[in-house]
GROMACS .gro file of C-alpha atoms in nm:
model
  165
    1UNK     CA    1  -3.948 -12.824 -12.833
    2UNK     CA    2  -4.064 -13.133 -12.609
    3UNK     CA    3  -3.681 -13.317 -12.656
    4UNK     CA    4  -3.554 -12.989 -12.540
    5UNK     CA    5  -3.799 -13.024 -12.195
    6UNK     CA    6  -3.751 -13.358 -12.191
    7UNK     CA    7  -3.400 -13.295 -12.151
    8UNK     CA    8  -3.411 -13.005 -11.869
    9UNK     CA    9  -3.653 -13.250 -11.697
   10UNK     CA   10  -3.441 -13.536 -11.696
   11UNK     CA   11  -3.139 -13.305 -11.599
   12UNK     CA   12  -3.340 -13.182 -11.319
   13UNK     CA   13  -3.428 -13.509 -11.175
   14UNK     CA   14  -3.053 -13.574 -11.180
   15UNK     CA   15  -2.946 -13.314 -10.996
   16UNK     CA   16  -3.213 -13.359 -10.720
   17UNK     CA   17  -3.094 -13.716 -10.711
   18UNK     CA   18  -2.722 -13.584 -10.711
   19UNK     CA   19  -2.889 -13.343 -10.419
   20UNK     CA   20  -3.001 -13.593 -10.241
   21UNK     CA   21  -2.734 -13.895 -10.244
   22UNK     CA   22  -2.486 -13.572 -10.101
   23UNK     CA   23  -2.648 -13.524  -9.780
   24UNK     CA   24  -2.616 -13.898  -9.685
   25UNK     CA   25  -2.292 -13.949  -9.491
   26UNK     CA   26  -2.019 -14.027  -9.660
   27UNK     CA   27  -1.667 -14.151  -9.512
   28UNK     CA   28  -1.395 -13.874  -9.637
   29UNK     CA   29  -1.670 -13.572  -9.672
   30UNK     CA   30  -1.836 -13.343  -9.481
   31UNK     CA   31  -2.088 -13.474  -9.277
   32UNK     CA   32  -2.442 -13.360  -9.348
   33UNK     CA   33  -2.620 -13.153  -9.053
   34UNK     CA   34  -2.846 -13.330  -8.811
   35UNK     CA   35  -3.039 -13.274  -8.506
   36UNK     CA   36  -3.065 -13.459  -8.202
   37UNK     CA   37  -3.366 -13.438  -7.955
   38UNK     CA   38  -3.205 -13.544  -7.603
   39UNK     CA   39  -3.404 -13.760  -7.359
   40UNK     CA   40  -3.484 -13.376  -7.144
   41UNK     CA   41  -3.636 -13.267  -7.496
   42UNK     CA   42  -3.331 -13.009  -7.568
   43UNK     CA   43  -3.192 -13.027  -7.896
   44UNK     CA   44  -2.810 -13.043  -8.021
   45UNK     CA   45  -2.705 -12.981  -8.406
   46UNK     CA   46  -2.369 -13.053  -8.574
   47UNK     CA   47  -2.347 -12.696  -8.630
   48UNK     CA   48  -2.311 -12.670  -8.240
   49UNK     CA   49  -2.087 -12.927  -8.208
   50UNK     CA   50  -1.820 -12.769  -8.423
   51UNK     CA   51  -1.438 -12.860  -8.289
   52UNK     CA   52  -1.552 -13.157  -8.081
   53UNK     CA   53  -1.504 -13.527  -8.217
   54UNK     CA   54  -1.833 -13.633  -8.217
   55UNK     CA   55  -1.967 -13.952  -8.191
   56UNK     CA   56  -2.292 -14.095  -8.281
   57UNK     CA   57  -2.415 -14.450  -8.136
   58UNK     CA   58  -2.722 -14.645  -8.214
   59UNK     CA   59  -2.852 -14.915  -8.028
   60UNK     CA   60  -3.127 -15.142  -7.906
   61UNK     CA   61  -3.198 -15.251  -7.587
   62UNK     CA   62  -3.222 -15.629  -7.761
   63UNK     CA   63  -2.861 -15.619  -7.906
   64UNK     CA   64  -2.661 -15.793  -7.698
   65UNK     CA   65  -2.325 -15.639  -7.835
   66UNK     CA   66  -2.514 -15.276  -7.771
   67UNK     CA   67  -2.539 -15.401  -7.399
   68UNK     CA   68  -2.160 -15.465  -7.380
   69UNK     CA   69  -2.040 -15.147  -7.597
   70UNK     CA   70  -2.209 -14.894  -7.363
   71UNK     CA   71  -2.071 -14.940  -7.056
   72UNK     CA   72  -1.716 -14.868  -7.284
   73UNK     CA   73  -1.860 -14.592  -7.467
   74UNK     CA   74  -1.945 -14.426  -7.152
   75UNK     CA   75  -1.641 -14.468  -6.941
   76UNK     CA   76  -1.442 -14.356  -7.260
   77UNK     CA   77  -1.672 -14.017  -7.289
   78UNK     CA   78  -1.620 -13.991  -6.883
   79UNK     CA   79  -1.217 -13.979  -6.955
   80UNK     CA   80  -1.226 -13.775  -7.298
   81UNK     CA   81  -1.475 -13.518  -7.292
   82UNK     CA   82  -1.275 -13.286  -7.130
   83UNK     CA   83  -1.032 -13.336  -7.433
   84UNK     CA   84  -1.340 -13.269  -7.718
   85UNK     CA   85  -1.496 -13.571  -7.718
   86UNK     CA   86  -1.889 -13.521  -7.746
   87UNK     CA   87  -2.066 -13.886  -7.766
   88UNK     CA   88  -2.443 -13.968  -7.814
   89UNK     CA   89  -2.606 -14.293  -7.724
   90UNK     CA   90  -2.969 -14.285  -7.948
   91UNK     CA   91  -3.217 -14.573  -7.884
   92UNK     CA   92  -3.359 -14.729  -8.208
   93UNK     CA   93  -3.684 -14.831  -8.261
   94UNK     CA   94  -3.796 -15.123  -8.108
   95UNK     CA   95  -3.635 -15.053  -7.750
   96UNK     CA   96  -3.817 -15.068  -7.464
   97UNK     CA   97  -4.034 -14.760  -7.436
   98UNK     CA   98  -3.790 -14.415  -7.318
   99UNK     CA   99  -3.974 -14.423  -6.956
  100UNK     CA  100  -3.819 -14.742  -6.881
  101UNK     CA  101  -3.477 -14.647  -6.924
  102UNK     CA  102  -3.491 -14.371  -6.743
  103UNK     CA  103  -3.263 -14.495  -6.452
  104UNK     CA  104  -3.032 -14.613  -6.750
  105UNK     CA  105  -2.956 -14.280  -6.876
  106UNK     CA  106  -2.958 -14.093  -6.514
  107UNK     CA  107  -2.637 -14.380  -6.460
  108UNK     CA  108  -2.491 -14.294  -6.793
  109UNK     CA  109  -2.260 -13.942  -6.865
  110UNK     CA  110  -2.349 -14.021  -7.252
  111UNK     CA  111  -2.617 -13.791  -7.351
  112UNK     CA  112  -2.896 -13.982  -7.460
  113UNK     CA  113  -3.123 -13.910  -7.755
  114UNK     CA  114  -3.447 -14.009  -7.865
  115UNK     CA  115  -3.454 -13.883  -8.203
  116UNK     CA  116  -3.232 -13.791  -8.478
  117UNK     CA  117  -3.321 -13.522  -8.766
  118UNK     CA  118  -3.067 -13.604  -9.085
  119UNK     CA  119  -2.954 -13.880  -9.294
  120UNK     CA  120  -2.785 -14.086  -8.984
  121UNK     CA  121  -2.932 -14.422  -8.881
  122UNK     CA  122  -2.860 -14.764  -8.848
  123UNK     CA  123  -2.655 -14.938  -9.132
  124UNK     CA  124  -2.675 -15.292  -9.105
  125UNK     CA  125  -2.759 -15.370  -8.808
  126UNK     CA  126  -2.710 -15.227  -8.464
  127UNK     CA  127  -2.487 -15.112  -8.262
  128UNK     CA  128  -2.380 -14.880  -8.554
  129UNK     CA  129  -2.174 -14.558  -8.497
  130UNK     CA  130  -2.090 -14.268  -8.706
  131UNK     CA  131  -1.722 -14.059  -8.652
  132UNK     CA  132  -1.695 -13.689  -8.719
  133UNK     CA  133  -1.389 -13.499  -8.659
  134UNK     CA  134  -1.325 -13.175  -8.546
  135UNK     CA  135  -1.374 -13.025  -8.917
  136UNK     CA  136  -1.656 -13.163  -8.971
  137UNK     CA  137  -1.565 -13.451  -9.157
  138UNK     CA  138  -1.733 -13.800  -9.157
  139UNK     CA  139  -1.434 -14.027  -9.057
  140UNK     CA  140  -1.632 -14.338  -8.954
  141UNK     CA  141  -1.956 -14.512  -9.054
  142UNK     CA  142  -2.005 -14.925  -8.955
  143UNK     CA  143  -2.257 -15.127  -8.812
  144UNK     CA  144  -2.025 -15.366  -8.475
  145UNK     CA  145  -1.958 -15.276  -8.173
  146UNK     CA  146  -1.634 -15.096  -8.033
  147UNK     CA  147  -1.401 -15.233  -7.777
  148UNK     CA  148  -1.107 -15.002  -7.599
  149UNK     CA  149  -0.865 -15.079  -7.829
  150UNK     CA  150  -1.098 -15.023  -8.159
  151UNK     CA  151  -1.242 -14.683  -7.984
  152UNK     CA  152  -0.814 -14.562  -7.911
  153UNK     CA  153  -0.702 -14.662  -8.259
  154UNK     CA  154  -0.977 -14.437  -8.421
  155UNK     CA  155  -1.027 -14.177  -8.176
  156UNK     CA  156  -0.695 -14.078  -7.994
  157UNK     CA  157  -0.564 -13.931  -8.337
  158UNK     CA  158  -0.862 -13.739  -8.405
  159UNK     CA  159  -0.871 -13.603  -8.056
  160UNK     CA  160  -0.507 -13.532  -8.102
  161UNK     CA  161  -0.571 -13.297  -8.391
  162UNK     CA  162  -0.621 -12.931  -8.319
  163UNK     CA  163  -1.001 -12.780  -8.359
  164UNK     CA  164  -0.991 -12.537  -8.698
  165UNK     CA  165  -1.001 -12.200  -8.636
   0.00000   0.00000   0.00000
């Protein structure tokens, strides 16, 4: 009898690991749900977000190649949100405190966010930013920082593609 527990235990464990290793975000699936708490405390899920592109941006206030990719990021969002583009700038730990970039984010049209709920975060390094398209579907995932012609190649298809029904 104990090989036969031994054995639903250990099968079990592997499909909680299996459970587990799906929700992180994986280029070519579905991306798993998150949450985002906004600098004004409202909150914004994937689930909302459905038939937008949506872009997710981390950064530090110490990385210099953060400092020059959001000033792109948001004059790209300024031009493309009215076409389904939906881009979030959250601040990593170790930024300055949220109070003191305050006149930061009243200058910016990127929503900020202080906090994410979900398996998104930082890869390698910062700036890091994660791609979903209109379905749903992680497209994107690398730690570097855009520039106009990286954020056109990726995102003028996707933006191109019609929102499922």
């Amino acid at each position: 009898m104990r090989p036969v527990m031994a054995a639903a235990l250990m099968l079990g464990l592997l499909d909680i690991g299996a459970a587990q290793s799906a929700t992180k975000p994986v280029v070519g699936e579905m991306a798993p749900d998150f949450e985002l708490t906004l600098i004004d405390g409202s909150t914004v899920s994937l689930a909302e977000l459905k038939g937008q592109v949506v872009l997710l941006n981390f950064w530090a206030t110490w990385c210099v190649p953060c400092r020059k990719e959001l000033p792109t990021l948001d004059s790209y969002y300024g031009i493309n949100r009215r076409h389904g583009l939906k881009v979030f700038a959250i601040t990593t730990e170790g930024s300055v405190p949220i109070a003191q970039l305050k006149k930061l984010f009243a200058a910016m049209h990127i929503p900020s966010a202080k906090r994410i709920k979900g398996p998104y975060g930082p890869l390698t390094g910062v700036p890091t930013n994660f791609v979903i398209d209109r379905a749903g579907r992680l497209r994107y995932a690398k730690s570097g920082a855009f520039d106009l012609e990286d954020l056109n190649a990726l995102l003028v298809p996707l933006l191109n593609e019609q929102p499922p029904a």
